mmCIF file of C-alpha atoms in Angstrom:
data_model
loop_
_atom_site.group_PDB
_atom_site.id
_atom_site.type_symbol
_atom_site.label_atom_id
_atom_site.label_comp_id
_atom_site.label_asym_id
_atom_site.label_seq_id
_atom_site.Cartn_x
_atom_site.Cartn_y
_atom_site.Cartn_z
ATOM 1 C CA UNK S 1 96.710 113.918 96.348
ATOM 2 C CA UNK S 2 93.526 113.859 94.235
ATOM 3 C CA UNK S 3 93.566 115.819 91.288
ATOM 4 C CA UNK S 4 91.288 118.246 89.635
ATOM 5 C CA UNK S 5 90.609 116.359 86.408
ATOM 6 C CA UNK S 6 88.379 119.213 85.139
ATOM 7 C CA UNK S 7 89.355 120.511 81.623
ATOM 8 C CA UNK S 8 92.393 122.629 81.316
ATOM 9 C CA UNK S 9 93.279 125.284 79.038
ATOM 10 C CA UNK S 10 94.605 124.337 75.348
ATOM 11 C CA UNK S 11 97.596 126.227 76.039
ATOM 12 C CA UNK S 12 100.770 123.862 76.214
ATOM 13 C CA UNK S 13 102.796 126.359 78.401
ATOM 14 C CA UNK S 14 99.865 126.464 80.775
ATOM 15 C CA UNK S 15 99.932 122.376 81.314
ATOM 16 C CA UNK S 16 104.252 121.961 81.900
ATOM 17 C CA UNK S 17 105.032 120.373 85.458
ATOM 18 C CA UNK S 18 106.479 123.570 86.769
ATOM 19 C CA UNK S 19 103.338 125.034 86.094
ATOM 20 C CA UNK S 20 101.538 122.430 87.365
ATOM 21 C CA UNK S 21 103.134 121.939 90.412
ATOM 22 C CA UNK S 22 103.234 125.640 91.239
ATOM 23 C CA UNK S 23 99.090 124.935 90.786
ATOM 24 C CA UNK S 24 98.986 122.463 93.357
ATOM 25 C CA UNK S 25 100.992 123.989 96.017
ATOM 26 C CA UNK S 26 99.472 127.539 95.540
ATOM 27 C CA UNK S 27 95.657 125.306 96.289
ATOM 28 C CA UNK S 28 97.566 123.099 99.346
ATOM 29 C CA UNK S 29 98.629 126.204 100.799
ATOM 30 C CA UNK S 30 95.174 127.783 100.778
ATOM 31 C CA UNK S 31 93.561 124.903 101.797
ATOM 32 C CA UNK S 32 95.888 124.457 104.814
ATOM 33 C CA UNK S 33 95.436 128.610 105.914
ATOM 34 C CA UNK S 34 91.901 127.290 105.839
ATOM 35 C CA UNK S 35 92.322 124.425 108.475
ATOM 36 C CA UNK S 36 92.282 126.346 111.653
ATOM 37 C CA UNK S 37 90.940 125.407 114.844
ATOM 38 C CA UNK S 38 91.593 122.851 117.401
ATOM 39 C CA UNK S 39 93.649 119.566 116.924
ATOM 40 C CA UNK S 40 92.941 116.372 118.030
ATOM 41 C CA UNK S 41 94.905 116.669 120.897
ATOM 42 C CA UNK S 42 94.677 120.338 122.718
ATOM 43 C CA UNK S 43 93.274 120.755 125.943
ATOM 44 C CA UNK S 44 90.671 122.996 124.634
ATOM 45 C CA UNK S 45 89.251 120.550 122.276
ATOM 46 C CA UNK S 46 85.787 118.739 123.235
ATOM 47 C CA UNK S 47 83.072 116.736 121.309
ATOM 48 C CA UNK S 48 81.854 119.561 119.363
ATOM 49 C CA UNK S 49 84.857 120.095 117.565
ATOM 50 C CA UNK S 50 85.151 116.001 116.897
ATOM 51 C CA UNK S 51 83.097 115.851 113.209
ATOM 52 C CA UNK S 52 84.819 118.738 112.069
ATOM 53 C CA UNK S 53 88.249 116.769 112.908
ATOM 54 C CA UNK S 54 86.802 113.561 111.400
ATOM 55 C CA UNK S 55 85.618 115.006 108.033
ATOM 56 C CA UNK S 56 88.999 116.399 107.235
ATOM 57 C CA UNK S 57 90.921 113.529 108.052
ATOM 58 C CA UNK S 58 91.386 110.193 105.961
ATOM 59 C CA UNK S 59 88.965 108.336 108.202
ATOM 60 C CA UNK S 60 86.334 110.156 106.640
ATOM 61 C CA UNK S 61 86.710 108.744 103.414
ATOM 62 C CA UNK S 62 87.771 105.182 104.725
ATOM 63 C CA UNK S 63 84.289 104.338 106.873
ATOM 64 C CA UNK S 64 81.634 105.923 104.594
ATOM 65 C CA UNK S 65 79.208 103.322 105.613
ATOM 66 C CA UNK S 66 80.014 103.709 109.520
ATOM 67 C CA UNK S 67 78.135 106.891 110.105
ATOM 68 C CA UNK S 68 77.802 107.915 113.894
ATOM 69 C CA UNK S 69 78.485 110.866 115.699
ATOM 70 C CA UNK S 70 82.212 110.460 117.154
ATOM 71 C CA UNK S 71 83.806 111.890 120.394
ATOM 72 C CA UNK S 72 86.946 113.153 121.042
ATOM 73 C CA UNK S 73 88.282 110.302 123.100
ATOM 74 C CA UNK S 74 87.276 107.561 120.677
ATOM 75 C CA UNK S 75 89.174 109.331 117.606
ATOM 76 C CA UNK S 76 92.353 109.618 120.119
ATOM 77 C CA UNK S 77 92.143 106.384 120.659
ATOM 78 C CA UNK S 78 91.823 105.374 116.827
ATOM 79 C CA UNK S 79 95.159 107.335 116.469
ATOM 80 C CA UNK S 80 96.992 106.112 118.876
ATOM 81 C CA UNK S 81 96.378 102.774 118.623
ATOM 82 C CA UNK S 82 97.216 103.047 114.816
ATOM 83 C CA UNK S 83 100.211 104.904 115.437
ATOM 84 C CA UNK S 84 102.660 102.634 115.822
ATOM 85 C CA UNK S 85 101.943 101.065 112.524
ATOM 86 C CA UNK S 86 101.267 103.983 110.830
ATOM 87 C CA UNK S 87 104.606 105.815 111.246
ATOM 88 C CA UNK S 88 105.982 102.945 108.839
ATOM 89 C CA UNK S 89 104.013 103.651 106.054
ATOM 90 C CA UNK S 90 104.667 107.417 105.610
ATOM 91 C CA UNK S 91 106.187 108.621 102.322
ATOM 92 C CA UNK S 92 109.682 110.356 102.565
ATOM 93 C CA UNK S 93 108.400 113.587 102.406
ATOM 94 C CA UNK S 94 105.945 112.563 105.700
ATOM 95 C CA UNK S 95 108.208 110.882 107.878
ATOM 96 C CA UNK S 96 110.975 113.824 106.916
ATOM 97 C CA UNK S 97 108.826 116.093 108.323
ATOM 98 C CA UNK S 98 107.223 114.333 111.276
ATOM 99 C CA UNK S 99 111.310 113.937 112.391
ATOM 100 C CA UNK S 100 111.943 117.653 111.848
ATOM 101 C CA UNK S 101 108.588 118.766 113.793
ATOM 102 C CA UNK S 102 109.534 116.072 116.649
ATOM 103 C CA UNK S 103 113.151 116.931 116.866
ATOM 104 C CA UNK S 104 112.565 120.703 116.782
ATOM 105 C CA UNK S 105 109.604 120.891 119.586
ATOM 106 C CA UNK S 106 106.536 119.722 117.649
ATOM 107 C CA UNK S 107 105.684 123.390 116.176
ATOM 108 C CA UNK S 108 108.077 124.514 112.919
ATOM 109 C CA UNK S 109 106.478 127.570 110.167
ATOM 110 C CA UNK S 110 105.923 126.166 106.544
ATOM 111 C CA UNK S 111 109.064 128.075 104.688
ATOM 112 C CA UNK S 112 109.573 125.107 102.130
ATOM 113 C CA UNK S 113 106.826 124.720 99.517
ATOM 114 C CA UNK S 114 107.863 120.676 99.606
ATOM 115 C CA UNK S 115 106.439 120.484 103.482
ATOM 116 C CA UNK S 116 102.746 121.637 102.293
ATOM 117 C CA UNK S 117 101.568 118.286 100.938
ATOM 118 C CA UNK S 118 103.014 116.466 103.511
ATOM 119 C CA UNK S 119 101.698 118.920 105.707
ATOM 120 C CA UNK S 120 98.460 117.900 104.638
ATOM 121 C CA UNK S 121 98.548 114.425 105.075
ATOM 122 C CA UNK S 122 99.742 114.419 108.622
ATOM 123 C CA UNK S 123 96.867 116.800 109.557
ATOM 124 C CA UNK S 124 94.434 114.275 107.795
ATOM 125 C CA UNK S 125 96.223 111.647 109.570
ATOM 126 C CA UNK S 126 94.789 113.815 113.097
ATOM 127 C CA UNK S 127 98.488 113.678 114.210
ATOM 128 C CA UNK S 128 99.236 117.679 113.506
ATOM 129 C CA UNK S 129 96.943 120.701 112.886
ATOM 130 C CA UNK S 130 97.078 123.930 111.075
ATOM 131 C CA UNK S 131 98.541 127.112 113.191
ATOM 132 C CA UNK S 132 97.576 129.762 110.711
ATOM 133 C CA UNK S 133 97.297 132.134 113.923
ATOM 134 C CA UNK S 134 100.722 132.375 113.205
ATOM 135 C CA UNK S 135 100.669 132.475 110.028
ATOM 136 C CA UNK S 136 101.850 129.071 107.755
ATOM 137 C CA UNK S 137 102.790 126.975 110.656
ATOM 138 C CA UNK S 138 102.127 123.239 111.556
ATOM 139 C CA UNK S 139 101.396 122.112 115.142
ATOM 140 C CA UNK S 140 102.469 117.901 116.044
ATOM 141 C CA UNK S 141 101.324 117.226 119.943
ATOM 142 C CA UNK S 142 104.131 116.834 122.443
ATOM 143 C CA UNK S 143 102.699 112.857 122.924
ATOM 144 C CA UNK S 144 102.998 112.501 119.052
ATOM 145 C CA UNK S 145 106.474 113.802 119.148
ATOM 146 C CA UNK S 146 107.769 111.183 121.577
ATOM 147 C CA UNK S 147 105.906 108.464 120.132
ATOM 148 C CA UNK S 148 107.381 109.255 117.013
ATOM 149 C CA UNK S 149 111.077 109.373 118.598
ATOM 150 C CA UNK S 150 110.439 106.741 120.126
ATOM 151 C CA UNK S 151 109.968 104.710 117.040
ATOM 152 C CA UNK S 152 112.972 105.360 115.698
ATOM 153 C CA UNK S 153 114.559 102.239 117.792
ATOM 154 C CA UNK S 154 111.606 100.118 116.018
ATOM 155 C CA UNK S 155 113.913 97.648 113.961
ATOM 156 C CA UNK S 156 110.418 96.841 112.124
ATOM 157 C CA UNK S 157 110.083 100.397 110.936
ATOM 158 C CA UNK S 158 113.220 100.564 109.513
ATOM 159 C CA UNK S 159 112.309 97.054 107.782
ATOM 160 C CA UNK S 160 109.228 98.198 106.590
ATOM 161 C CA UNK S 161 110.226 101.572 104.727
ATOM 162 C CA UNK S 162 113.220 100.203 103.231
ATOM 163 C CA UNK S 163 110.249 97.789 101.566
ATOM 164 C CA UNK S 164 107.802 100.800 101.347
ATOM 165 C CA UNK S 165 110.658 103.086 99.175
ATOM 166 C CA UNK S 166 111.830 100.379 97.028
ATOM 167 C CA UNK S 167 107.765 100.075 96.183
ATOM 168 C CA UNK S 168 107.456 104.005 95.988
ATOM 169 C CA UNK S 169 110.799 104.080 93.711
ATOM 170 C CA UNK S 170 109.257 101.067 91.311
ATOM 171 C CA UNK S 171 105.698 103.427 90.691
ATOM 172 C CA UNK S 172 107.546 106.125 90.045
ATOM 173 C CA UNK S 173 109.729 104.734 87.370
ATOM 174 C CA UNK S 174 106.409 102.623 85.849
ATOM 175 C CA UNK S 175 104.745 106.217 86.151
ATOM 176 C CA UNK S 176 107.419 108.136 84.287
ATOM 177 C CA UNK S 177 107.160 105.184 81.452
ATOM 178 C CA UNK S 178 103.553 105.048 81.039
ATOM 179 C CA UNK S 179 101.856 108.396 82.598
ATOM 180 C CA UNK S 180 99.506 105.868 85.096
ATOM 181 C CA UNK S 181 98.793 102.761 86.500
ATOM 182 C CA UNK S 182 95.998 101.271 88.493
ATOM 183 C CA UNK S 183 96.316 101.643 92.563
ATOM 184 C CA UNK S 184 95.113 98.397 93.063
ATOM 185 C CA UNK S 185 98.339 97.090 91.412
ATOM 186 C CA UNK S 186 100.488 98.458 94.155
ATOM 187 C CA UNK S 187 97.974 97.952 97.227
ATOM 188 C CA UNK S 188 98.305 93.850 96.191
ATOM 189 C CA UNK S 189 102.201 94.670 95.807
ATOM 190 C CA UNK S 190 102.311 96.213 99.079
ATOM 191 C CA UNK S 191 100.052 93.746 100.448
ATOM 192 C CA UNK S 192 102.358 90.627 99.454
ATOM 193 C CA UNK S 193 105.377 92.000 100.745
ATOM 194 C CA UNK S 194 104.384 93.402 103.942
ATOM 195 C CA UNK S 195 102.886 89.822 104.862
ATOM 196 C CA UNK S 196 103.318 89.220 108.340
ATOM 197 C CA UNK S 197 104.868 92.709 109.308
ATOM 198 C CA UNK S 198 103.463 95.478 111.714
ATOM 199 C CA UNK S 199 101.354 96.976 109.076
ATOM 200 C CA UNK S 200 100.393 93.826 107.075
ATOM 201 C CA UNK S 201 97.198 93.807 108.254
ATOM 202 C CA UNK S 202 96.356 97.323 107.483
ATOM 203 C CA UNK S 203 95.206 98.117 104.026
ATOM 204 C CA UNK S 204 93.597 101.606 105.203
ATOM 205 C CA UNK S 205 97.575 102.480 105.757
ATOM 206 C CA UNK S 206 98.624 101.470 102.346
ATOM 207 C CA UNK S 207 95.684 103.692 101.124
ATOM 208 C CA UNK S 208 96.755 106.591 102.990
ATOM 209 C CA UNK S 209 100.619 105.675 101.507
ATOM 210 C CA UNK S 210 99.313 105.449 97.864
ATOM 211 C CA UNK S 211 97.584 108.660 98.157
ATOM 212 C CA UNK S 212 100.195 110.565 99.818
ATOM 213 C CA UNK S 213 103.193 109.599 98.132
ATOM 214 C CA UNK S 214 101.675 109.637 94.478
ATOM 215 C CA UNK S 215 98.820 112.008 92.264
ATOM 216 C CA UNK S 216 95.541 109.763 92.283
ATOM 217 C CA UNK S 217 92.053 110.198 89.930
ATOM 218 C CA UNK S 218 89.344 108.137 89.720
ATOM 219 C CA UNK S 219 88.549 106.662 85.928
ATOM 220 C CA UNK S 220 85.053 106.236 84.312
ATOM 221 C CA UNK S 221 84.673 102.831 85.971
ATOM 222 C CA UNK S 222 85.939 104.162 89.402
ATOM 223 C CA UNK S 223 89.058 102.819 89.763
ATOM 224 C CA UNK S 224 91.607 104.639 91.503
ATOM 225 C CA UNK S 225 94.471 105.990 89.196
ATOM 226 C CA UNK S 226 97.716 106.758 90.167
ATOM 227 C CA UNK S 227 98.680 109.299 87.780
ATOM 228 C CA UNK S 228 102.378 111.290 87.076
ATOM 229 C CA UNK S 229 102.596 115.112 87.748
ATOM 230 C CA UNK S 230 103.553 116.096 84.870
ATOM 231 C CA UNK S 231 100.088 114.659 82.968
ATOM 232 C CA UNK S 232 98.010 117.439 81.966
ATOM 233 C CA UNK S 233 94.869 115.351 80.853
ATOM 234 C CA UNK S 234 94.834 112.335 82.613
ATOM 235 C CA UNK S 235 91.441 111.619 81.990
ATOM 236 C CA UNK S 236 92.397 111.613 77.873
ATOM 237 C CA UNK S 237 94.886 108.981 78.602
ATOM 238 C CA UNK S 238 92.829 106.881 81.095
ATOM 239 C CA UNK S 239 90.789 106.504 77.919
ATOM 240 C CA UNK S 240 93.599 105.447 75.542
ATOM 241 C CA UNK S 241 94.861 102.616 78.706
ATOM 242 C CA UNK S 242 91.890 101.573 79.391
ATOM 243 C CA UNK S 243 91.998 97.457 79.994
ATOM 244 C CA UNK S 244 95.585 97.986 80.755
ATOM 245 C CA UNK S 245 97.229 97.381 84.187
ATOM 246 C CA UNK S 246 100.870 97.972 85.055
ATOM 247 C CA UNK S 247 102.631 95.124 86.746
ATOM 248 C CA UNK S 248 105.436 95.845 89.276
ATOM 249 C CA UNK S 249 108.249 93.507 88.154
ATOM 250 C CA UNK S 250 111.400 96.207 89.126
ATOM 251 C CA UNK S 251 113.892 93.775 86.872
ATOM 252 C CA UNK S 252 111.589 94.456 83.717
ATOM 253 C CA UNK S 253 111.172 97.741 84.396
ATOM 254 C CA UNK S 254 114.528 98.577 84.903
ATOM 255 C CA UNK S 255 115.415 97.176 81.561
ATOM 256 C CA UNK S 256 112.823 99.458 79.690
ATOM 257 C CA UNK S 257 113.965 102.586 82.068
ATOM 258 C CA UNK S 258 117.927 101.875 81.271
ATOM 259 C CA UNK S 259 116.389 101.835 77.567
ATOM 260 C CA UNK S 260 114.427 104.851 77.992
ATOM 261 C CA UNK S 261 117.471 106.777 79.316
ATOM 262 C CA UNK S 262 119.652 105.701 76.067
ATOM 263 C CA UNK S 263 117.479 107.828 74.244
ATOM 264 C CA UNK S 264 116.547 110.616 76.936
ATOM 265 C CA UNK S 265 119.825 111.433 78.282
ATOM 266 C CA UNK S 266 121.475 112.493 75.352
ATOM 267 C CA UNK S 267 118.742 114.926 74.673
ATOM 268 C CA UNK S 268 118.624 116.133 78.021
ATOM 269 C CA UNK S 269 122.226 117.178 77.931
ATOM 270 C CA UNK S 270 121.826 118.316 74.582
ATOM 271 C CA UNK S 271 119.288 121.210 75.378
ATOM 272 C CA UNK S 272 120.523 121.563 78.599
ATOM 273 C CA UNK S 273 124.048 123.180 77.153
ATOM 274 C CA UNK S 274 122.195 125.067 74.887
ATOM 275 C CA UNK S 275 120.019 127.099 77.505
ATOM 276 C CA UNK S 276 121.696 126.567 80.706
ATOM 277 C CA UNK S 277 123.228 130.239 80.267
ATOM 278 C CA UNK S 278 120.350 131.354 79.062
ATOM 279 C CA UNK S 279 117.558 131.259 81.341
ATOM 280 C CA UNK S 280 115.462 133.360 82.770
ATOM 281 C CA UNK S 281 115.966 133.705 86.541
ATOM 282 C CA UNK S 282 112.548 132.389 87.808
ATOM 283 C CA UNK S 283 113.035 129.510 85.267
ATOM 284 C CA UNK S 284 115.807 126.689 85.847
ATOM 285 C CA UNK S 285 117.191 125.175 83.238
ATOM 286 C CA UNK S 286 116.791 121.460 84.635
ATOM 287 C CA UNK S 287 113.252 122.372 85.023
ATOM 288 C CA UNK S 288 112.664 123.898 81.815
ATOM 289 C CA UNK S 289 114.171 120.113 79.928
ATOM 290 C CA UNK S 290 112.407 118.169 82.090
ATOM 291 C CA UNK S 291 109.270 120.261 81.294
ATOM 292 C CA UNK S 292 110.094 119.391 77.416
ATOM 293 C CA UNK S 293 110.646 116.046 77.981
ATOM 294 C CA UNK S 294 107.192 115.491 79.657
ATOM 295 C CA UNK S 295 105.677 117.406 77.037
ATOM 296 C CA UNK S 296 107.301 115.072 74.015
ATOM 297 C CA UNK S 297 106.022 112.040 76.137
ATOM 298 C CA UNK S 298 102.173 113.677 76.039
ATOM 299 C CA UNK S 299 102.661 114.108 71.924
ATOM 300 C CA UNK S 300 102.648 117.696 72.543
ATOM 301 C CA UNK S 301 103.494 119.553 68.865
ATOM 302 C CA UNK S 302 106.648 120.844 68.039
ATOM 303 C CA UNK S 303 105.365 124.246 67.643
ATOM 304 C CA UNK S 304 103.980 124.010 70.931
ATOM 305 C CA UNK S 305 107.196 123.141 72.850
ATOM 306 C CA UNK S 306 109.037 126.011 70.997
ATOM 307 C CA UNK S 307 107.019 128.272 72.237
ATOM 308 C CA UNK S 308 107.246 126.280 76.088
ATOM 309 C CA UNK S 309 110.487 127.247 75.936
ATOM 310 C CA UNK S 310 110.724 130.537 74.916
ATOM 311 C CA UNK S 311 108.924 131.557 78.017
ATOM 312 C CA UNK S 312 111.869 129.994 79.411
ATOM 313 C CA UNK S 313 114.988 131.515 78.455
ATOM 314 C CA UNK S 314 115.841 135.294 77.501
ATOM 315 C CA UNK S 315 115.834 134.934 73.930
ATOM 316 C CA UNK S 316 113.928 133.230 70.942
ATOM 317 C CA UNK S 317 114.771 129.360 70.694
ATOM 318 C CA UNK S 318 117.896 129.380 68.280
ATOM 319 C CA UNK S 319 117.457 127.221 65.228
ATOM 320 C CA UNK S 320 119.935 124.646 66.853
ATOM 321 C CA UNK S 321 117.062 124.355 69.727
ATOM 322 C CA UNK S 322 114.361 123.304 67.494
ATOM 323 C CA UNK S 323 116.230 120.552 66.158
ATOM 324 C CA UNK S 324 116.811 119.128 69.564
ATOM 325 C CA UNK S 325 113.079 120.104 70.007
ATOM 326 C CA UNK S 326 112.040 117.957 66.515
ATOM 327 C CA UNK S 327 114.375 114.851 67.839
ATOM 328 C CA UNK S 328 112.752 114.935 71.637
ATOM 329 C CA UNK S 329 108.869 114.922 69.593
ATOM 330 C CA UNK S 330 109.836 112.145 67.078
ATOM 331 C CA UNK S 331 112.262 109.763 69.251
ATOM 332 C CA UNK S 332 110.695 110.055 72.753
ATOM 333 C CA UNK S 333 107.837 106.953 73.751
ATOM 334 C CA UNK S 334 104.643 108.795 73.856
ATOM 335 C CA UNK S 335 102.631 107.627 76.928
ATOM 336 C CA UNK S 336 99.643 106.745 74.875
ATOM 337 C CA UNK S 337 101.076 104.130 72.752
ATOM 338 C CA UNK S 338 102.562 101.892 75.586
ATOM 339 C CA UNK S 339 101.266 98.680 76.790
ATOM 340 C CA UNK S 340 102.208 98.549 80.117
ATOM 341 C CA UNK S 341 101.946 94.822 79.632
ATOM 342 C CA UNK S 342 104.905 94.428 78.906
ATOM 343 C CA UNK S 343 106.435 95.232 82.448
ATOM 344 C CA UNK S 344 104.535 92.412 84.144
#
């Protein structure tokens, strides 16, 4: 997903993950009651409604220079054909669904905030459409659902995304260590590894992975970012990398995330015993720690995260609090004073 990298407010409390994430989906689920119409492959759907399907799908984006009018047949045919190869570079949250909406008669309603962004993605992918007729529902085409059955007895897919998560699982960990890292670190990663496979030729797919699975922005020399959720001004610490690129060497990294833990973990369960009884209801208290955490990694002051968390639990952070609080600010790795050279 690309994110808005317009200012935010100064507030602290208005720039924690929960709050950020709430952001997001509350915009994906607009966006998606806004995608009516057609899909790629109803019987009502003719050439007129075939630019409208191209501009809000990934292709778009992908052949900027290619500009013609398109027909209906030619983008089924694109999708199709791509299919097969496509299906293995899904994120989790993607190929969860697409199983659940083939399984369950290609049409399911949108109940679980964690199906709107992959909701998204398989509708710019033309495989599924909006149903907002009915409300928040999501429509996959009865060919799409056996195709994607079908796959299932695809030894190569299995192959792939065993390859695809262990890449996913390495950004994520270099992400919660440094706040971002280039995309075209993990396109050549993904690139080198998928050599020779059903998708090796295919770097549009590993686009539409990188953007799907992770948040993305664009720096001042327009390279595509791949930036953690929980970074409220990614732009700030774009700045404060800038030259740096993240390597993707998982035995490195694991050393400096086993490290990382040593000193995160006992704080974790530190604050967690001290609010986990007192939380407010709409706040949980692994959400509220993680929320702290993130904040100690951005530099945010102590002041700050005191008063993060007493919009968390039902009474005023206890003195006991604020020392855990002080320790988290002064022990954690701030994002903007790590080389991710070192992980190469």
């Amino acid at each position: 997903m690309r994110l808005n990298t317009n200012p935010r407010p100064v507030r602290w409390t208005d720039r924690t993950l929960s709050v950020l994430r709430i952001s997001r989906l509350e915009a994906c689920e607009k966006e998606l009651a806004g995608l009516g119409g057609c899909g790629l492959f109803d019987a009502e759907t003719t050439d007129a409604d075939a630019e409208r399907l191209f501009e809000q799908s990934y292709y778009a984006e992908e052949e900027k220079k290619d500009i013609h009018l398109h027909t209906i047949e030619e983008l089924r045919e694109k999708v199709i054909s791509a299919f097969p190869a496509e299906v293995t570079m899904l994120c989790e949250e993607e190929f969860n669904l697409l199983m659940k909406l083939a399984f369950l008669g290609g049409e399911i309603p949108l109940w679980d905030w964690n199906d709107l962004l992959p909701a998204r993605s398989l509708i710019r992918r033309m495989w599924c459409r909006a149903v907002p007729e009915k409300g928040n529902w999501i429509r996959l085409p009865r060919q799409l659902c056996v195709m994607a059955i079908l796959s299932l007895a695809n030894d190569e897919l299995h192959r792939i995304r065993e390859i695809t998560d262990e890449i996913i699982e390495t950004v994520d960990n270099t992400l919660y260590l440094a706040g971002m890292m280039p995309a075209e670190t993990v396109e050549k990663d993904i690139g080198f590894k998928l050599q020779g496979s059903l998708a090796g030729d295919h770097p549009a797919l590993w686009r539409r992975l990188i953007h799907s699975a992770f948040e993305t922005m664009l720096d001042r020399e327009g390279r595509l970012m791949l930036v953690h959720p929980g970074l409220a001004e990614p732009r700030s610490l774009a700045q404060a990398q800038t030259g740096v690129h993240a390597g993707l060497d998982p035995t490195a990294l694991t050393e400096l995330y086993t490290s990382l833990m040593e000193v995160e973990d006992p704080l974790y369960d530190q604050m967690m015993g001290l609010i986990a009884s007192l939380s407010r209801p709409e706040a949980s208290p692994e959400d509220t720690v993680e929320d702290l955490i993130l904040l100690a990694k951005q530099g945010a002051p102590v002041e700050e995260m005191r008063q993060v968390l007493g919009t968390k639990i039902i009474c005023l952070p206890t003195a006991e609090m604020i020392d855990v609080l002080q320790v988290m600010h002064d022990r954690i790795p701030k994002w903007f004073t790590l080389n991710m050279e070192r992980v190469q």
